[in-house]
Each structure stands twice: as C-alpha cells, then as structure tokens.
mmCIF file of C-alpha atoms in Angstrom:
data_model
loop_
_atom_site.group_PDB
_atom_site.id
_atom_site.type_symbol
_atom_site.label_atom_id
_atom_site.label_comp_id
_atom_site.label_asym_id
_atom_site.label_seq_id
_atom_site.Cartn_x
_atom_site.Cartn_y
_atom_site.Cartn_z
ATOM 1 C CA UNK A 1479 51.128 -193.322 -49.755
ATOM 2 C CA UNK A 1480 52.698 -190.064 -50.882
ATOM 3 C CA UNK A 1481 49.924 -188.068 -49.231
ATOM 4 C CA UNK A 1482 50.380 -190.029 -46.001
ATOM 5 C CA UNK A 1483 54.130 -189.350 -46.087
ATOM 6 C CA UNK A 1484 53.543 -185.627 -46.648
ATOM 7 C CA UNK A 1485 51.205 -185.526 -43.680
ATOM 8 C CA UNK A 1486 53.695 -187.469 -41.564
ATOM 9 C CA UNK A 1487 56.462 -185.037 -42.513
ATOM 10 C CA UNK A 1488 54.331 -182.196 -41.161
ATOM 11 C CA UNK A 1489 53.509 -183.891 -37.854
ATOM 12 C CA UNK A 1490 55.171 -181.243 -35.699
ATOM 13 C CA UNK A 1491 53.384 -178.396 -37.492
ATOM 14 C CA UNK A 1492 50.011 -180.144 -37.412
ATOM 15 C CA UNK A 1493 50.288 -181.260 -33.776
ATOM 16 C CA UNK A 1494 51.283 -177.829 -32.492
ATOM 17 C CA UNK A 1495 48.593 -176.119 -34.543
ATOM 18 C CA UNK A 1496 46.020 -178.484 -33.081
ATOM 19 C CA UNK A 1497 47.273 -177.959 -29.506
ATOM 20 C CA UNK A 1498 47.309 -174.175 -29.872
ATOM 21 C CA UNK A 1499 43.783 -173.760 -31.315
ATOM 22 C CA UNK A 1500 42.233 -173.182 -27.854
ATOM 23 C CA UNK A 1501 44.983 -170.640 -27.092
ATOM 24 C CA UNK A 1502 44.372 -168.867 -30.404
ATOM 25 C CA UNK A 1503 40.648 -168.797 -29.718
ATOM 26 C CA UNK A 1504 41.287 -167.430 -26.229
ATOM 27 C CA UNK A 1505 43.381 -164.573 -27.632
ATOM 28 C CA UNK A 1506 40.817 -163.681 -30.286
ATOM 29 C CA UNK A 1507 38.068 -163.657 -27.629
ATOM 30 C CA UNK A 1508 40.264 -161.594 -25.329
ATOM 31 C CA UNK A 1509 40.804 -158.952 -28.013
ATOM 32 C CA UNK A 1510 37.135 -159.028 -28.972
ATOM 33 C CA UNK A 1511 36.477 -157.937 -25.388
ATOM 34 C CA UNK A 1512 38.893 -155.002 -25.589
ATOM 35 C CA UNK A 1513 42.290 -156.671 -25.210
ATOM 36 C CA UNK A 1514 44.771 -157.352 -22.418
ATOM 37 C CA UNK A 1515 46.967 -154.818 -20.611
ATOM 38 C CA UNK A 1516 50.102 -156.864 -21.416
ATOM 39 C CA UNK A 1517 49.388 -159.279 -24.253
ATOM 40 C CA UNK A 1518 47.623 -156.652 -26.400
ATOM 41 C CA UNK A 1519 48.847 -153.319 -25.066
ATOM 42 C CA UNK A 1520 52.508 -154.199 -25.608
ATOM 43 C CA UNK A 1521 51.866 -154.437 -29.353
ATOM 44 C CA UNK A 1522 50.461 -150.882 -29.391
ATOM 45 C CA UNK A 1523 53.415 -149.047 -27.792
ATOM 46 C CA UNK A 1524 54.607 -146.686 -30.537
ATOM 47 C CA UNK A 1525 57.011 -143.892 -31.515
ATOM 48 C CA UNK A 1526 54.434 -141.227 -32.268
ATOM 49 C CA UNK A 1527 55.272 -139.132 -29.204
ATOM 50 C CA UNK A 1528 58.968 -139.997 -28.907
ATOM 51 C CA UNK A 1529 61.434 -142.859 -28.909
ATOM 52 C CA UNK A 1530 60.606 -145.679 -26.514
ATOM 53 C CA UNK A 1531 62.296 -149.035 -26.113
ATOM 54 C CA UNK A 1532 59.545 -151.206 -27.636
ATOM 55 C CA UNK A 1533 57.702 -149.107 -30.165
ATOM 56 C CA UNK A 1534 58.233 -150.408 -33.731
ATOM 57 C CA UNK A 1535 55.373 -152.888 -34.123
ATOM 58 C CA UNK A 1536 53.007 -150.525 -32.322
ATOM 59 C CA UNK A 1537 53.863 -147.772 -34.771
ATOM 60 C CA UNK A 1538 52.953 -150.141 -37.598
ATOM 61 C CA UNK A 1539 49.672 -151.331 -36.050
ATOM 62 C CA UNK A 1540 48.535 -147.817 -35.057
ATOM 63 C CA UNK A 1541 49.119 -146.596 -38.602
ATOM 64 C CA UNK A 1542 46.725 -149.188 -40.049
ATOM 65 C CA UNK A 1543 43.416 -148.091 -38.587
ATOM 66 C CA UNK A 1544 41.743 -145.947 -35.953
ATOM 67 C CA UNK A 1545 38.881 -148.409 -35.672
ATOM 68 C CA UNK A 1546 39.504 -150.388 -32.495
ATOM 69 C CA UNK A 1547 37.822 -153.542 -33.775
ATOM 70 C CA UNK A 1548 39.863 -153.618 -36.965
ATOM 71 C CA UNK A 1549 43.011 -152.830 -34.976
ATOM 72 C CA UNK A 1550 42.479 -155.603 -32.434
ATOM 73 C CA UNK A 1551 41.450 -158.129 -35.093
ATOM 74 C CA UNK A 1552 44.608 -157.276 -37.050
ATOM 75 C CA UNK A 1553 46.771 -157.867 -33.979
ATOM 76 C CA UNK A 1554 45.017 -161.175 -33.238
ATOM 77 C CA UNK A 1555 45.384 -162.623 -36.696
ATOM 78 C CA UNK A 1556 48.906 -161.270 -37.250
ATOM 79 C CA UNK A 1557 50.180 -162.929 -34.083
ATOM 80 C CA UNK A 1558 48.385 -166.193 -34.805
ATOM 81 C CA UNK A 1559 49.913 -166.144 -38.292
ATOM 82 C CA UNK A 1560 53.378 -165.618 -36.753
ATOM 83 C CA UNK A 1561 52.820 -168.619 -34.497
ATOM 84 C CA UNK A 1562 51.844 -170.768 -37.501
ATOM 85 C CA UNK A 1563 54.992 -169.701 -39.341
ATOM 86 C CA UNK A 1564 57.035 -170.583 -36.243
ATOM 87 C CA UNK A 1565 55.457 -174.053 -36.193
ATOM 88 C CA UNK A 1566 56.190 -174.504 -39.884
ATOM 89 C CA UNK A 1567 59.819 -173.404 -39.522
ATOM 90 C CA UNK A 1568 60.248 -175.638 -36.472
ATOM 91 C CA UNK A 1569 58.941 -178.570 -38.509
ATOM 92 C CA UNK A 1570 61.352 -177.671 -41.307
ATOM 93 C CA UNK A 1571 64.253 -177.486 -38.844
ATOM 94 C CA UNK A 1572 63.187 -180.825 -37.341
ATOM 95 C CA UNK A 1573 63.445 -182.509 -40.760
ATOM 96 C CA UNK A 1574 66.981 -181.278 -41.421
ATOM 97 C CA UNK A 1575 68.598 -183.829 -39.107
ATOM 98 C CA UNK A 1576 67.856 -187.340 -37.934
ATOM 99 C CA UNK A 1577 65.852 -186.862 -34.756
ATOM 100 C CA UNK A 1578 64.990 -189.158 -31.864
ATOM 101 C CA UNK A 1579 62.449 -189.409 -29.056
ATOM 102 C CA UNK A 1580 64.353 -186.823 -27.037
ATOM 103 C CA UNK A 1581 63.752 -184.281 -29.806
ATOM 104 C CA UNK A 1582 59.991 -184.725 -29.424
ATOM 105 C CA UNK A 1583 60.195 -184.591 -25.632
ATOM 106 C CA UNK A 1584 62.071 -181.278 -25.825
ATOM 107 C CA UNK A 1585 59.624 -179.812 -28.346
ATOM 108 C CA UNK A 1586 56.658 -180.724 -26.152
ATOM 109 C CA UNK A 1587 58.344 -179.647 -22.945
ATOM 110 C CA UNK A 1588 56.636 -177.384 -20.382
ATOM 111 C CA UNK A 1589 59.654 -175.102 -20.883
ATOM 112 C CA UNK A 1590 59.179 -174.768 -24.673
ATOM 113 C CA UNK A 1591 56.023 -175.191 -26.716
ATOM 114 C CA UNK A 1592 53.800 -176.264 -23.806
ATOM 115 C CA UNK A 1593 54.834 -173.185 -21.820
ATOM 116 C CA UNK A 1594 52.165 -170.827 -23.247
ATOM 117 C CA UNK A 1595 49.519 -173.541 -23.014
ATOM 118 C CA UNK A 1596 50.160 -174.032 -19.299
ATOM 119 C CA UNK A 1597 50.360 -170.252 -18.767
ATOM 120 C CA UNK A 1598 48.365 -168.309 -21.366
ATOM 121 C CA UNK A 1599 49.626 -165.017 -19.888
ATOM 122 C CA UNK A 1600 53.073 -165.906 -21.222
ATOM 123 C CA UNK A 1601 51.747 -166.237 -24.774
ATOM 124 C CA UNK A 1602 51.564 -163.603 -27.527
ATOM 125 C CA UNK A 1603 54.554 -161.722 -26.159
ATOM 126 C CA UNK A 1604 57.090 -160.044 -28.411
ATOM 127 C CA UNK A 1605 59.713 -162.757 -28.053
ATOM 128 C CA UNK A 1606 57.797 -164.631 -30.733
ATOM 129 C CA UNK A 1607 59.587 -162.308 -33.187
ATOM 130 C CA UNK A 1608 62.912 -163.573 -31.834
ATOM 131 C CA UNK A 1609 61.720 -167.164 -32.221
ATOM 132 C CA UNK A 1610 60.717 -166.352 -35.792
ATOM 133 C CA UNK A 1611 64.213 -165.022 -36.515
ATOM 134 C CA UNK A 1612 66.244 -167.941 -35.156
ATOM 135 C CA UNK A 1613 63.906 -170.564 -36.653
ATOM 136 C CA UNK A 1614 63.970 -168.880 -40.055
ATOM 137 C CA UNK A 1615 67.762 -168.868 -39.929
ATOM 138 C CA UNK A 1616 67.972 -172.461 -38.683
ATOM 139 C CA UNK A 1617 65.374 -173.944 -41.057
ATOM 140 C CA UNK A 1618 67.340 -172.812 -44.110
ATOM 141 C CA UNK A 1619 70.771 -173.773 -42.812
ATOM 142 C CA UNK A 1620 71.206 -176.245 -45.659
ATOM 143 C CA UNK A 1621 69.814 -173.927 -48.325
ATOM 144 C CA UNK A 1622 71.968 -173.044 -51.358
ATOM 145 C CA UNK A 1623 70.665 -169.469 -51.025
ATOM 146 C CA UNK A 1624 72.173 -168.838 -47.616
ATOM 147 C CA UNK A 1625 73.135 -165.246 -48.332
ATOM 148 C CA UNK A 1626 69.584 -164.039 -48.936
ATOM 149 C CA UNK A 1627 68.432 -166.081 -45.924
ATOM 150 C CA UNK A 1628 70.900 -164.158 -43.754
ATOM 151 C CA UNK A 1629 69.620 -160.806 -45.027
ATOM 152 C CA UNK A 1630 65.991 -161.742 -44.402
ATOM 153 C CA UNK A 1631 66.855 -163.089 -40.937
ATOM 154 C CA UNK A 1632 68.743 -159.877 -40.135
ATOM 155 C CA UNK A 1633 65.686 -157.838 -41.161
ATOM 156 C CA UNK A 1634 63.458 -159.948 -38.890
ATOM 157 C CA UNK A 1635 65.989 -159.472 -36.087
ATOM 158 C CA UNK A 1636 65.962 -155.688 -36.599
ATOM 159 C CA UNK A 1637 62.156 -155.610 -36.375
ATOM 160 C CA UNK A 1638 62.285 -157.873 -33.306
ATOM 161 C CA UNK A 1639 64.872 -155.777 -31.424
ATOM 162 C CA UNK A 1640 63.078 -152.492 -32.069
ATOM 163 C CA UNK A 1641 59.799 -154.093 -31.014
ATOM 164 C CA UNK A 1642 61.134 -155.247 -27.642
ATOM 165 C CA UNK A 1643 64.603 -155.215 -26.098
ATOM 166 C CA UNK A 1644 64.225 -158.833 -24.928
ATOM 167 C CA UNK A 1645 64.847 -159.893 -28.523
ATOM 168 C CA UNK A 1646 68.378 -158.494 -28.346
ATOM 169 C CA UNK A 1647 69.293 -161.580 -26.293
ATOM 170 C CA UNK A 1648 68.746 -163.854 -29.282
ATOM 171 C CA UNK A 1649 72.005 -162.549 -30.750
ATOM 172 C CA UNK A 1650 74.080 -165.282 -29.065
ATOM 173 C CA UNK A 1651 71.894 -168.041 -30.551
ATOM 174 C CA UNK A 1652 72.148 -166.377 -33.963
ATOM 175 C CA UNK A 1653 75.952 -166.331 -33.675
ATOM 176 C CA UNK A 1654 76.011 -170.034 -32.737
ATOM 177 C CA UNK A 1655 73.833 -170.926 -35.742
ATOM 178 C CA UNK A 1656 76.065 -168.885 -38.051
ATOM 179 C CA UNK A 1657 79.294 -170.311 -36.644
ATOM 180 C CA UNK A 1658 78.404 -173.968 -36.196
ATOM 181 C CA UNK A 1659 75.701 -174.700 -38.768
ATOM 182 C CA UNK A 1660 76.381 -172.111 -41.488
ATOM 183 C CA UNK A 1661 80.110 -172.559 -40.852
ATOM 184 C CA UNK A 1662 80.504 -168.862 -41.440
ATOM 185 C CA UNK A 1663 83.814 -167.238 -40.663
ATOM 186 C CA UNK A 1664 83.040 -163.987 -42.442
ATOM 187 C CA UNK A 1665 83.090 -160.927 -40.195
ATOM 188 C CA UNK A 1666 80.377 -159.324 -42.319
ATOM 189 C CA UNK A 1667 77.846 -162.035 -41.382
ATOM 190 C CA UNK A 1668 78.260 -161.264 -37.698
ATOM 191 C CA UNK A 1669 78.234 -157.537 -38.364
ATOM 192 C CA UNK A 1670 74.981 -157.967 -40.311
ATOM 193 C CA UNK A 1671 73.220 -159.154 -37.153
ATOM 194 C CA UNK A 1672 75.185 -156.952 -34.765
ATOM 195 C CA UNK A 1673 74.196 -153.785 -36.649
ATOM 196 C CA UNK A 1674 70.493 -153.820 -35.563
ATOM 197 C CA UNK A 1675 71.653 -154.303 -31.988
ATOM 198 C CA UNK A 1676 74.243 -151.513 -32.241
ATOM 199 C CA UNK A 1677 71.672 -149.200 -33.872
ATOM 200 C CA UNK A 1678 69.102 -149.932 -31.178
ATOM 201 C CA UNK A 1679 71.564 -149.373 -28.314
ATOM 202 C CA UNK A 1680 72.801 -146.136 -29.914
ATOM 203 C CA UNK A 1681 69.265 -144.795 -30.258
ATOM 204 C CA UNK A 1682 68.381 -145.972 -26.762
ATOM 205 C CA UNK A 1683 71.288 -144.158 -25.110
ATOM 206 C CA UNK A 1684 71.347 -141.052 -27.301
ATOM 207 C CA UNK A 1685 67.600 -140.618 -27.709
ATOM 208 C CA UNK A 1686 66.486 -142.039 -24.370
ATOM 209 C CA UNK A 1687 64.042 -139.859 -22.497
ATOM 210 C CA UNK A 1688 64.049 -138.709 -18.908
ATOM 211 C CA UNK A 1689 61.511 -140.155 -16.498
ATOM 212 C CA UNK A 1690 59.339 -137.054 -16.957
ATOM 213 C CA UNK A 1691 59.492 -137.407 -20.737
ATOM 214 C CA UNK A 1692 58.629 -141.110 -20.506
ATOM 215 C CA UNK A 1693 55.528 -140.255 -18.489
ATOM 216 C CA UNK A 1694 54.617 -137.700 -21.166
ATOM 217 C CA UNK A 1695 55.012 -140.308 -23.922
ATOM 218 C CA UNK A 1696 53.089 -142.930 -21.920
ATOM 219 C CA UNK A 1697 50.220 -140.534 -21.120
ATOM 220 C CA UNK A 1698 49.884 -139.384 -24.733
ATOM 221 C CA UNK A 1699 49.837 -142.922 -26.092
ATOM 222 C CA UNK A 1700 47.109 -143.699 -23.555
ATOM 223 C CA UNK A 1701 45.152 -140.606 -24.591
ATOM 224 C CA UNK A 1702 45.379 -141.782 -28.196
ATOM 225 C CA UNK A 1703 44.141 -145.234 -27.233
ATOM 226 C CA UNK A 1704 41.345 -143.713 -25.144
ATOM 227 C CA UNK A 1705 40.216 -141.688 -28.152
ATOM 228 C CA UNK A 1706 39.484 -144.911 -30.049
ATOM 229 C CA UNK A 1707 37.875 -146.651 -27.086
ATOM 230 C CA UNK A 1708 40.847 -148.655 -25.804
ATOM 231 C CA UNK A 1709 41.440 -146.839 -22.510
ATOM 232 C CA UNK A 1710 41.215 -150.196 -20.684
ATOM 233 C CA UNK A 1711 44.641 -151.121 -22.103
ATOM 234 C CA UNK A 1712 46.207 -148.432 -19.932
ATOM 235 C CA UNK A 1713 45.314 -150.176 -16.691
ATOM 236 C CA UNK A 1714 48.062 -151.923 -14.751
ATOM 237 C CA UNK A 1715 50.302 -153.495 -17.365
ATOM 238 C CA UNK A 1716 52.710 -152.626 -20.165
ATOM 239 C CA UNK A 1717 52.352 -148.865 -19.846
ATOM 240 C CA UNK A 1718 53.369 -148.881 -16.179
ATOM 241 C CA UNK A 1719 56.697 -150.486 -17.091
ATOM 242 C CA UNK A 1720 57.236 -148.162 -20.021
ATOM 243 C CA UNK A 1721 58.322 -145.338 -17.703
ATOM 244 C CA UNK A 1722 61.128 -147.340 -16.077
ATOM 245 C CA UNK A 1723 64.648 -146.490 -17.160
ATOM 246 C CA UNK A 1724 67.479 -149.025 -16.841
ATOM 247 C CA UNK A 1725 68.414 -147.869 -13.327
ATOM 248 C CA UNK A 1726 64.824 -148.078 -12.082
ATOM 249 C CA UNK A 1727 64.531 -151.513 -13.663
ATOM 250 C CA UNK A 1728 67.531 -152.770 -11.729
ATOM 251 C CA UNK A 1729 66.599 -151.317 -8.342
ATOM 252 C CA UNK A 1730 62.939 -152.346 -8.451
ATOM 253 C CA UNK A 1731 63.626 -155.834 -9.779
ATOM 254 C CA UNK A 1732 66.374 -156.595 -7.254
ATOM 255 C CA UNK A 1733 64.197 -155.404 -4.381
ATOM 256 C CA UNK A 1734 61.291 -157.502 -5.651
ATOM 257 C CA UNK A 1735 63.402 -160.646 -6.121
ATOM 258 C CA UNK A 1736 65.819 -160.478 -3.174
ATOM 259 C CA UNK A 1737 63.740 -158.796 -0.459
ATOM 260 C CA UNK A 1738 60.140 -159.636 -1.267
ATOM 261 C CA UNK A 1739 59.990 -162.920 -3.182
ATOM 262 C CA UNK A 1740 63.293 -164.698 -2.655
ATOM 263 C CA UNK A 1741 61.816 -168.160 -2.035
ATOM 264 C CA UNK A 1742 59.667 -168.063 -5.169
ATOM 265 C CA UNK A 1743 62.588 -167.054 -7.327
ATOM 266 C CA UNK A 1744 64.792 -169.804 -5.884
ATOM 267 C CA UNK A 1745 62.125 -172.199 -7.134
ATOM 268 C CA UNK A 1746 62.616 -170.801 -10.662
ATOM 269 C CA UNK A 1747 66.188 -172.134 -10.448
ATOM 270 C CA UNK A 1748 64.765 -175.583 -9.737
ATOM 271 C CA UNK A 1749 62.391 -175.230 -12.704
ATOM 272 C CA UNK A 1750 65.336 -174.330 -14.923
ATOM 273 C CA UNK A 1751 67.095 -177.532 -13.819
ATOM 274 C CA UNK A 1752 63.943 -179.478 -14.740
ATOM 275 C CA UNK A 1753 63.957 -177.754 -18.117
ATOM 276 C CA UNK A 1754 67.489 -178.860 -19.018
ATOM 277 C CA UNK A 1755 67.445 -182.342 -17.411
ATOM 278 C CA UNK A 1756 66.451 -184.247 -20.593
ATOM 279 C CA UNK A 1757 69.595 -182.992 -22.347
ATOM 280 C CA UNK A 1758 71.689 -185.075 -19.959
ATOM 281 C CA UNK A 1759 70.404 -188.202 -21.705
ATOM 282 C CA UNK A 1760 72.094 -187.134 -24.935
ATOM 283 C CA UNK A 1761 75.573 -188.577 -25.465
ATOM 284 C CA UNK A 1762 76.781 -185.815 -27.791
ATOM 285 C CA UNK A 1763 75.473 -182.953 -25.669
ATOM 286 C CA UNK A 1764 78.963 -182.330 -24.315
ATOM 287 C CA UNK A 1765 80.229 -181.542 -27.804
ATOM 288 C CA UNK A 1766 77.904 -178.557 -27.845
ATOM 289 C CA UNK A 1767 78.284 -177.647 -24.186
ATOM 290 C CA UNK A 1768 80.339 -174.543 -24.980
ATOM 291 C CA UNK A 1769 77.545 -173.240 -27.204
ATOM 292 C CA UNK A 1770 74.866 -173.810 -24.553
ATOM 293 C CA UNK A 1771 77.057 -172.102 -21.958
ATOM 294 C CA UNK A 1772 77.667 -169.165 -24.276
ATOM 295 C CA UNK A 1773 73.925 -168.697 -24.800
ATOM 296 C CA UNK A 1774 73.262 -169.064 -21.059
ATOM 297 C CA UNK A 1775 75.845 -166.483 -20.025
ATOM 298 C CA UNK A 1776 74.480 -163.877 -22.412
ATOM 299 C CA UNK A 1777 71.034 -164.182 -20.800
ATOM 300 C CA UNK A 1778 72.282 -163.374 -17.284
ATOM 301 C CA UNK A 1779 71.573 -159.600 -17.542
ATOM 302 C CA UNK A 1780 67.964 -160.376 -18.409
ATOM 303 C CA UNK A 1781 67.494 -162.137 -15.071
ATOM 304 C CA UNK A 1782 69.121 -159.198 -13.286
ATOM 305 C CA UNK A 1783 67.078 -156.420 -14.881
ATOM 306 C CA UNK A 1784 63.649 -158.031 -15.324
ATOM 307 C CA UNK A 1785 61.573 -160.313 -13.136
ATOM 308 C CA UNK A 1786 59.637 -162.414 -15.679
ATOM 309 C CA UNK A 1787 61.975 -165.289 -14.922
ATOM 310 C CA UNK A 1788 59.562 -167.896 -16.265
ATOM 311 C CA UNK A 1789 59.596 -166.178 -19.641
ATOM 312 C CA UNK A 1790 63.384 -165.975 -19.664
ATOM 313 C CA UNK A 1791 63.645 -169.718 -18.956
ATOM 314 C CA UNK A 1792 61.164 -170.264 -21.796
ATOM 315 C CA UNK A 1793 63.215 -168.149 -24.219
ATOM 316 C CA UNK A 1794 66.492 -169.834 -23.241
ATOM 317 C CA UNK A 1795 64.904 -173.267 -23.572
ATOM 318 C CA UNK A 1796 63.689 -172.395 -27.078
ATOM 319 C CA UNK A 1797 67.211 -171.311 -28.023
ATOM 320 C CA UNK A 1798 68.676 -174.559 -26.647
ATOM 321 C CA UNK A 1799 66.024 -176.513 -28.576
ATOM 322 C CA UNK A 1800 66.979 -174.974 -31.927
ATOM 323 C CA UNK A 1801 70.669 -175.813 -31.393
ATOM 324 C CA UNK A 1802 69.752 -179.353 -30.329
ATOM 325 C CA UNK A 1803 67.543 -180.016 -33.363
ATOM 326 C CA UNK A 1804 70.303 -178.934 -35.731
ATOM 327 C CA UNK A 1805 72.966 -181.059 -34.012
ATOM 328 C CA UNK A 1806 74.054 -184.660 -34.341
ATOM 329 C CA UNK A 1807 72.396 -186.887 -31.743
ATOM 330 C CA UNK A 1808 72.916 -190.172 -29.965
ATOM 331 C CA UNK A 1809 71.019 -191.299 -26.876
ATOM 332 C CA UNK A 1810 73.255 -192.378 -23.997
ATOM 333 C CA UNK A 1811 70.542 -194.743 -22.741
ATOM 334 C CA UNK A 1812 67.683 -195.497 -25.106
ATOM 335 C CA UNK A 1813 65.677 -197.238 -22.367
ATOM 336 C CA UNK A 1814 65.986 -194.441 -19.839
ATOM 337 C CA UNK A 1815 64.482 -192.028 -22.336
ATOM 338 C CA UNK A 1816 61.069 -193.668 -21.926
ATOM 339 C CA UNK A 1817 60.925 -192.268 -18.407
ATOM 340 C CA UNK A 1818 60.623 -188.860 -20.031
ATOM 341 C CA UNK A 1819 57.278 -189.747 -21.574
ATOM 342 C CA UNK A 1820 55.695 -188.269 -18.447
ATOM 343 C CA UNK A 1821 57.943 -185.204 -18.735
ATOM 344 C CA UNK A 1822 55.244 -182.888 -20.210
ATOM 345 C CA UNK A 1823 53.236 -183.360 -17.022
ATOM 346 C CA UNK A 1824 56.006 -183.229 -14.401
ATOM 347 C CA UNK A 1825 56.099 -179.441 -14.034
ATOM 348 C CA UNK A 1826 54.814 -176.156 -15.358
ATOM 349 C CA UNK A 1827 56.432 -172.738 -15.447
ATOM 350 C CA UNK A 1828 54.524 -169.553 -14.666
ATOM 351 C CA UNK A 1829 55.811 -166.640 -16.754
ATOM 352 C CA UNK A 1830 56.342 -164.421 -13.745
ATOM 353 C CA UNK A 1831 56.610 -163.890 -10.070
ATOM 354 C CA UNK A 1832 54.821 -166.708 -8.260
ATOM 355 C CA UNK A 1833 55.386 -170.140 -9.797
ATOM 356 C CA UNK A 1834 52.794 -172.787 -8.994
ATOM 357 C CA UNK A 1835 54.289 -175.595 -6.944
ATOM 358 C CA UNK A 1836 52.501 -178.926 -7.312
ATOM 359 C CA UNK A 1837 54.383 -181.763 -5.662
ATOM 360 C CA UNK A 1838 51.448 -183.484 -4.021
ATOM 361 C CA UNK A 1839 50.695 -187.063 -5.067
ATOM 362 C CA UNK A 1840 48.365 -186.192 -7.915
ATOM 363 C CA UNK A 1841 50.284 -183.324 -9.523
ATOM 364 C CA UNK A 1842 50.992 -185.387 -12.647
ATOM 365 C CA UNK A 1843 47.284 -186.089 -13.039
ATOM 366 C CA UNK A 1844 46.439 -182.411 -12.522
ATOM 367 C CA UNK A 1845 48.779 -181.303 -15.305
ATOM 368 C CA UNK A 1846 47.640 -184.129 -17.568
ATOM 369 C CA UNK A 1847 43.982 -183.217 -17.003
ATOM 370 C CA UNK A 1848 44.766 -179.570 -17.740
ATOM 371 C CA UNK A 1849 46.208 -180.470 -21.130
ATOM 372 C CA UNK A 1850 43.386 -182.932 -21.785
ATOM 373 C CA UNK A 1851 40.738 -180.286 -21.073
ATOM 374 C CA UNK A 1852 42.591 -177.994 -23.429
ATOM 375 C CA UNK A 1853 42.236 -180.587 -26.209
ATOM 376 C CA UNK A 1854 38.645 -181.525 -25.351
ATOM 377 C CA UNK A 1855 37.641 -177.863 -25.607
ATOM 378 C CA UNK A 1856 38.018 -178.276 -29.378
ATOM 379 C CA UNK A 1857 35.138 -180.737 -29.484
#
C-alpha cells in the first residue's frame, strides 16, 4: 500500500515523463543527425568572440569538448535531465496544496505542458531554465530552509538570464512567489533576484556590440562550429537573429506582425483567451487577479520586440500555472468543470508565426489522434 501511495504521489512526474519520451527521442535523433538551427544552435551561442545576449550556456558547452558527437550528446541529455527536474519540481509543487480537477486540466493544457508535444519546434528552448527557476522556488515554498532555496533559485535565474534574455521576464513571477507564498517583505530578497537582471542589462548596454561587431562574432562562432563539423547549425536560425540589436528587433518584428501577418497574429489573441478560459471556473481566482495582471503586464514588451507569440503565451501560461497551484482553490461550478475534459484537444498553439487553425467538425479528433499517435509510438 505504501508503494502504491508513493507511485500515486508521483503521478504528475510519471505521466509527463511518459508523454515526453517520444519528444526526448526525437531530440536525441535530431542531434544525432547534426542538430537543429534553433533548438540546438541556440545552446551553442557563446562569449568566446565577444559579449552576446544569449551566450552563457554555449560558453559552458563549447568548453566541454571539441568532438561534435560528444557535444551534441551532452546537450541532448542535459536538456532532457532539466525537463525531468522540471517535472519533479512541478509534482512537488502540486503536492503542496489541495488540488482539484482544474489543476490537472491546466497542467495538461495545450498552452502549458502539451505545448511542446503539439509543436516540437517550441521544445528545448532556453525558457526551460526560467521554468526550472520558478518551479524550484515554488516547490520549496514551505521549506524551513527558505534562505538557501532563495540563493539557489537566484543562481539558476542568473544562469537563465545570461543564457537568453527571455528569461528576464520571469522576474515578475518570482516576485509574486516571494511576496505571496514566501511572505517576504525583505528588500534584500527582491534585490537578490533583481541583481542578475541589473547585471545583465548593464553588460548588455555597456558592452553591446555594433551591428558590424555582431556579424564578426556570429561569423567567428560559425567558423568554430564548422571546424568541428557543425556548419549546418549556421543555416537559417539562431545565428541570423544574433545580429539584431534592440532597434532592429522592434522594426522588423512590427513590420512582420502589423504589415505582413496581421490576421495570423490576431488569432494568437484568441488562442491566449482559450489558454486562460479554465481559470474562470475557479471561484478564488479573483483574489489573485492582481498577481496575474502584474505578470501579464510585464510580458507586454516581449510581444512587441519578438514574434514567437506562441512561445510567449506558453511561458505566461506556465507562470500562471505555478501561481495557481500554490494558491487556495474552490471550483465555482464543479459540474461545469467536466466540460474541460476535452480541453487538451480543443486547440493547439504553434510557437511562431502561422498558427494552425482547425475549426472543422473533426478538429477535436485530429488533435486527439495526434496525441494518441504520440503515445502509441512508444510501443
């Protein structure tokens, strides 16, 4: 009975691990074939030739080996290991409070943990370091050793921010966790997490390179990758975006969204509404509304300066989920919630640019069959 209870207590971890095995296998196979120009290349951007906005983890990986097979295998298994830790910490967070069916629906939402299964190109991105940070902080919110937890979380946040600037946007969720669930009113706690952000912004503005220098850094990183047989990673992908400064980001993104793909990006707004709809069935959601609004507002610049809107909805939804799991809950209508059992199949979010729109009569069956094939591939 004790063994059964232990297994039951780990149901979130075990279920997600099972669901993600095909995705893990896909990524390993992808890297065995030389890697992906986004999902692999982004982890190899480094500081060797100058400061760039996403170079910390790449500096670490490139220092490990010059053998491309060892390098790619290390990336594969490191990222899979990070995902498994995320699942474990999510499970630990889930057990901290009394949960309900809505909690499970939100965990297995197309906007949260089903997002990378529906769109594998949105998986293995550097925001997983941000997820690791907020889940580590949340999962130990009732620990008697909160001080050391804060220091470790701040270290993870520093690594995350210097690995990719998208992780800077987790700061609002971190502040909410500290304020509401750690009940911290100490200025030092907020400074502890603000410091990595301040340090990153200082280095970005004072050490930022000109467009010509960014091309020099990009080309030399690509030459280094070519020398070890990974020249394919310098095709269209991460290294093209590496040479954009903040002004170029804004102008190119706004032209792409407003002038070229306005209708597609309006649909992302609809997908965001789908993502947050289940929360409306929670009676106490209004008690935390100010926290959700605070997190939402801080993400606005991300939608202005970058066009992976599907990813940004995914990241925001993960932040909302963590706050929800830690909060007190009461369903406003316990019968209505059963309608959300089909929720995992109602929609899917593409990470970028051209969301798939399936509103024909059998779209639920299509999404269900997609997930089913994903599971059957394990057999």
